[in-house]
CSV table of C-alpha atoms and ligand atoms in Angstrom, one decimal:
chain,number,residue,atom,x,y,z
B,1,UNK,CA,0.0,0.0,0.0
B,2,UNK,CA,1.3,3.5,-0.8
B,3,UNK,CA,0.7,6.4,1.6
B,4,UNK,CA,-0.3,9.8,0.5
B,5,UNK,CA,2.6,12.2,1.3
B,6,UNK,CA,2.5,16.0,1.0
B,7,UNK,CA,5.5,18.2,0.9
B,8,UNK,CA,5.7,20.4,4.0
B,9,UNK,CA,9.3,21.7,3.5
B,10,UNK,CA,10.9,21.4,0.1
B,11,UNK,CA,14.4,20.0,-0.5
B,12,UNK,CA,15.6,23.5,-1.4
B,13,UNK,CA,14.3,25.0,1.8
B,14,UNK,CA,15.8,22.2,4.0
B,15,UNK,CA,19.2,22.5,2.2
B,16,UNK,CA,19.2,26.3,2.6
B,17,UNK,CA,18.5,26.1,6.3
B,18,UNK,CA,21.1,23.4,7.0
B,19,UNK,CA,23.7,25.6,5.3
B,20,UNK,CA,22.8,28.5,7.6
B,21,UNK,CA,23.0,26.2,10.7
B,22,UNK,CA,26.4,24.9,9.5
B,23,UNK,CA,27.6,28.5,9.1
B,24,UNK,CA,26.5,29.3,12.7
B,25,UNK,CA,28.3,26.3,14.1
B,26,UNK,CA,31.4,27.1,12.1
B,27,UNK,CA,31.5,30.7,13.6
B,28,UNK,CA,30.7,29.5,17.1
B,29,UNK,CA,33.5,27.0,17.2
B,30,UNK,CA,36.1,29.0,15.2
B,31,UNK,CA,39.6,27.8,16.2
B,32,UNK,CA,38.2,24.7,17.8
B,33,UNK,CA,37.0,21.2,16.8
B,34,UNK,CA,33.4,19.9,17.0
B,35,UNK,CA,32.3,16.4,17.9
B,36,UNK,CA,29.0,15.7,16.4
B,37,UNK,CA,26.9,12.9,18.0
B,38,UNK,CA,24.1,11.6,15.8
B,39,UNK,CA,21.1,9.7,17.0
B,40,UNK,CA,20.5,6.8,14.7
B,41,UNK,CA,18.9,6.4,12.3
B,42,UNK,CA,16.8,9.5,11.8
B,43,UNK,CA,19.5,12.1,12.2
B,44,UNK,CA,21.9,10.6,9.7
B,45,UNK,CA,20.8,12.6,6.6
B,46,UNK,CA,20.7,15.9,8.5
B,47,UNK,CA,24.1,15.2,10.2
B,48,UNK,CA,25.9,14.4,6.9
B,49,UNK,CA,24.5,17.5,5.1
B,50,UNK,CA,25.4,19.6,8.2
B,51,UNK,CA,28.9,18.1,8.6
B,52,UNK,CA,29.7,18.7,4.9
B,53,UNK,CA,29.2,22.4,5.4
B,54,UNK,CA,31.0,23.0,8.7
B,55,UNK,CA,34.3,24.6,8.1
B,56,UNK,CA,36.0,23.8,11.5
B,57,UNK,CA,37.4,20.3,12.0
B,58,UNK,CA,34.6,17.8,12.6
B,59,UNK,CA,34.6,14.3,14.2
B,60,UNK,CA,31.5,12.2,14.4
B,61,UNK,CA,30.0,9.4,16.5
B,62,UNK,CA,26.6,7.8,16.8
B,63,UNK,CA,24.3,6.3,19.4
B,64,UNK,CA,21.1,4.4,18.8
B,65,UNK,CA,18.2,4.7,21.2
B,66,UNK,CA,14.6,3.8,20.7
B,67,UNK,CA,11.5,5.2,22.2
B,68,UNK,CA,9.2,4.4,19.3
B,69,UNK,CA,8.0,1.1,18.0
B,70,UNK,CA,6.8,0.9,14.4
B,71,UNK,CA,3.8,3.2,15.3
B,72,UNK,CA,3.7,6.9,15.6
B,73,UNK,CA,3.4,7.4,19.4
B,74,UNK,CA,6.2,7.5,22.0
B,75,UNK,CA,6.2,4.6,24.3
B,76,UNK,CA,7.8,6.7,27.0
B,77,UNK,CA,10.5,4.1,27.4
B,78,UNK,CA,14.0,4.9,26.1
B,79,UNK,CA,16.2,2.0,25.3
B,80,UNK,CA,19.9,2.3,24.6
B,81,UNK,CA,20.8,0.1,21.6
B,82,UNK,CA,24.2,1.4,20.7
B,83,UNK,CA,26.6,3.5,22.8
B,84,UNK,CA,29.3,5.8,21.5
B,85,UNK,CA,32.5,4.3,20.1
B,86,UNK,CA,34.8,7.0,21.7
B,87,UNK,CA,35.0,9.0,24.9
B,88,UNK,CA,33.6,12.5,24.8
B,89,UNK,CA,35.6,13.8,27.7
B,90,UNK,CA,37.0,17.3,27.0
B,91,UNK,CA,35.3,17.5,23.6
B,92,UNK,CA,33.0,20.2,22.2
B,93,UNK,CA,29.9,18.0,21.7
B,94,UNK,CA,27.0,18.8,19.5
B,95,UNK,CA,24.1,16.3,19.7
B,96,UNK,CA,22.3,16.2,16.4
B,97,UNK,CA,18.7,15.1,16.4
B,98,UNK,CA,16.2,14.8,13.6
B,99,UNK,CA,13.0,15.8,15.5
B,100,UNK,CA,12.1,16.8,19.0
B,101,UNK,CA,8.7,15.6,19.9
B,102,UNK,CA,7.9,14.7,23.5
B,103,UNK,CA,11.5,15.3,24.5
B,104,UNK,CA,11.8,12.0,26.3
B,105,UNK,CA,14.6,10.7,24.0
B,106,UNK,CA,16.7,13.8,24.0
B,107,UNK,CA,16.4,14.6,27.7
B,108,UNK,CA,17.5,11.1,28.5
B,109,UNK,CA,20.5,11.3,26.1
B,110,UNK,CA,21.6,14.7,27.3
B,111,UNK,CA,21.6,13.6,30.9
B,112,UNK,CA,23.8,10.6,30.1
B,113,UNK,CA,26.2,12.7,27.9
B,114,UNK,CA,26.5,15.4,30.5
B,115,UNK,CA,27.8,12.9,33.0
B,116,UNK,CA,30.7,12.1,30.7
B,117,UNK,CA,32.4,15.4,31.1
B,118,UNK,CA,32.5,17.0,27.6
B,119,UNK,CA,34.2,20.4,27.4
B,120,UNK,CA,30.8,21.8,26.1
B,121,UNK,CA,27.5,20.2,25.2
B,122,UNK,CA,24.7,21.6,23.0
B,123,UNK,CA,21.7,20.1,21.3
B,124,UNK,CA,20.5,20.9,17.8
B,125,UNK,CA,17.5,19.6,16.0
B,126,UNK,CA,16.3,19.8,12.4
B,127,UNK,CA,12.6,19.8,13.4
B,128,UNK,CA,10.8,20.8,16.6
B,129,UNK,CA,7.2,20.0,17.4
B,130,UNK,CA,6.8,22.1,20.6
B,131,UNK,CA,3.1,21.4,21.0
B,132,UNK,CA,3.9,17.8,22.0
B,133,UNK,CA,6.6,18.5,24.6
B,134,UNK,CA,6.3,16.5,27.8
B,135,UNK,CA,9.9,16.9,29.1
B,136,UNK,CA,11.7,20.2,28.4
B,137,UNK,CA,14.9,20.2,26.4
B,138,UNK,CA,17.4,23.0,26.0
B,139,UNK,CA,18.0,23.5,22.3
B,140,UNK,CA,20.7,25.8,21.0
B,141,UNK,CA,19.5,25.7,17.4
B,142,UNK,CA,16.4,24.5,15.5
B,143,UNK,CA,16.0,24.1,11.8
B,144,UNK,CA,12.2,24.4,11.6
B,145,UNK,CA,9.4,24.6,14.1
B,146,UNK,CA,6.6,22.5,12.8
B,147,UNK,CA,3.0,21.8,13.7
B,148,UNK,CA,1.8,18.6,15.4
B,149,UNK,CA,1.7,16.4,12.3
B,150,UNK,CA,3.4,13.1,11.6
B,151,UNK,CA,6.5,13.8,9.4
B,152,UNK,CA,8.6,11.7,7.1
B,153,UNK,CA,11.6,12.2,4.9
B,154,UNK,CA,15.1,13.5,5.4
B,155,UNK,CA,15.8,10.6,7.7
B,156,UNK,CA,12.4,10.4,9.3
B,157,UNK,CA,10.4,7.2,8.9
B,158,UNK,CA,6.9,5.8,9.1
B,159,UNK,CA,7.3,2.1,10.0
B,160,UNK,CA,10.9,2.4,8.7
B,161,UNK,CA,9.8,3.7,5.3
B,162,UNK,CA,10.4,7.1,3.6
B,163,UNK,CA,13.7,8.0,5.3
B,164,UNK,CA,15.2,8.6,1.8
B,165,UNK,CA,12.7,11.2,0.7
B,166,UNK,CA,14.8,14.4,-0.1
B,167,UNK,CA,12.1,16.7,1.4
B,168,UNK,CA,10.1,16.9,4.6
B,169,UNK,CA,6.6,15.5,4.1
B,170,UNK,CA,3.4,14.8,6.0
B,171,UNK,CA,1.7,11.4,5.8
B,172,UNK,CA,-2.0,12.0,5.6
B,173,UNK,CA,-4.2,10.0,7.8
B,174,UNK,CA,-1.6,9.4,10.5
B,175,UNK,CA,-1.8,11.1,13.9
O,1,IMP,P1,10.5,12.0,21.6
O,1,IMP,O1,11.3,11.2,22.5
O,1,IMP,O2,9.1,11.9,21.8
O,1,IMP,O3,11.0,13.5,21.5
O,1,IMP,O4,10.7,11.4,20.1
O,1,IMP,C1,11.8,11.6,19.4
O,1,IMP,C2,11.9,10.6,18.3
O,1,IMP,O5,10.7,10.1,17.9
O,1,IMP,C3,12.6,11.2,17.1
O,1,IMP,O6,14.0,11.1,17.2
O,1,IMP,C4,12.0,10.4,16.0
O,1,IMP,O7,12.8,9.2,15.8
O,1,IMP,C5,10.6,10.0,16.5
O,1,IMP,N1,9.6,10.9,15.9
O,1,IMP,C6,8.9,11.9,16.6
O,1,IMP,N2,8.0,12.5,15.8
O,1,IMP,C7,8.2,11.9,14.6
O,1,IMP,C8,7.5,12.2,13.3
O,1,IMP,O8,6.7,13.0,13.2
O,1,IMP,N3,7.9,11.3,12.3
O,1,IMP,C9,8.8,10.4,12.5
O,1,IMP,N4,9.5,10.1,13.6
O,1,IMP,C10,9.1,10.9,14.7
O,2,MG,MG1,15.3,9.9,16.2
C-alpha cells in the first residue's frame, strides 16, 4: 500500500536552512573542533549534510536509542541500543537530532552525555514539534518549528519507510 505524502518543507528550503545552521556552528567553534553525535537512524541525513558544510574540524560518533515502535506514538521508554565508540571527555559535543517531539529521548540522552564530562555540550535539531513536549529540552538551534503532524523524509520514517525522501513530508491520515 502506498501512503499519501504531501510536501511540508521542500528540498531546497531544507538545504538552505542546513547551510545556515552549519555557518552558525562554524562561527561559534572557530579555532576549535566539534564532535557531532548523531542519534541513529533518523539524524543521519541531517548530520551528513550539516557536517559537509561545517568549516572547522569535525569528528563524528553515533548512538542508537529507541522510544518508538513501528507506530507513531512515543512509548515513554527509552532503550539504549548502541553507545558511543569513543569517549567525549573534553570534547565540544553537539548532539544532532532529527526531530524533537515529547522530549523523552533527548532529555535522557543529554543527561547521560553530561555525566561524561564533555568540554561543552549543545543540542540541535532539524525539526521541533513544541506542541507535543512533555519533558523540556534546552535547544541551541532548531531548523524548523513545525505543527503537530506526523512527518517523514530527510531521515524520518513511518514504519521504517520514507527516510530517503529528499524533502520533509506529511503522511496524511496518520496522527
Ligand atoms: P521524543 O522522545 O518523543 O521526543 O521522540 C523523538 C523521536 O521520535 C525522534 O527522534 C523520531 O525518531 C521519532 N519521531 C517523533 N516525531 C516523529 C515524526 O513526526 N515522524 C517520524 N518520527 C518521529
Ligand atoms: Mg530519532
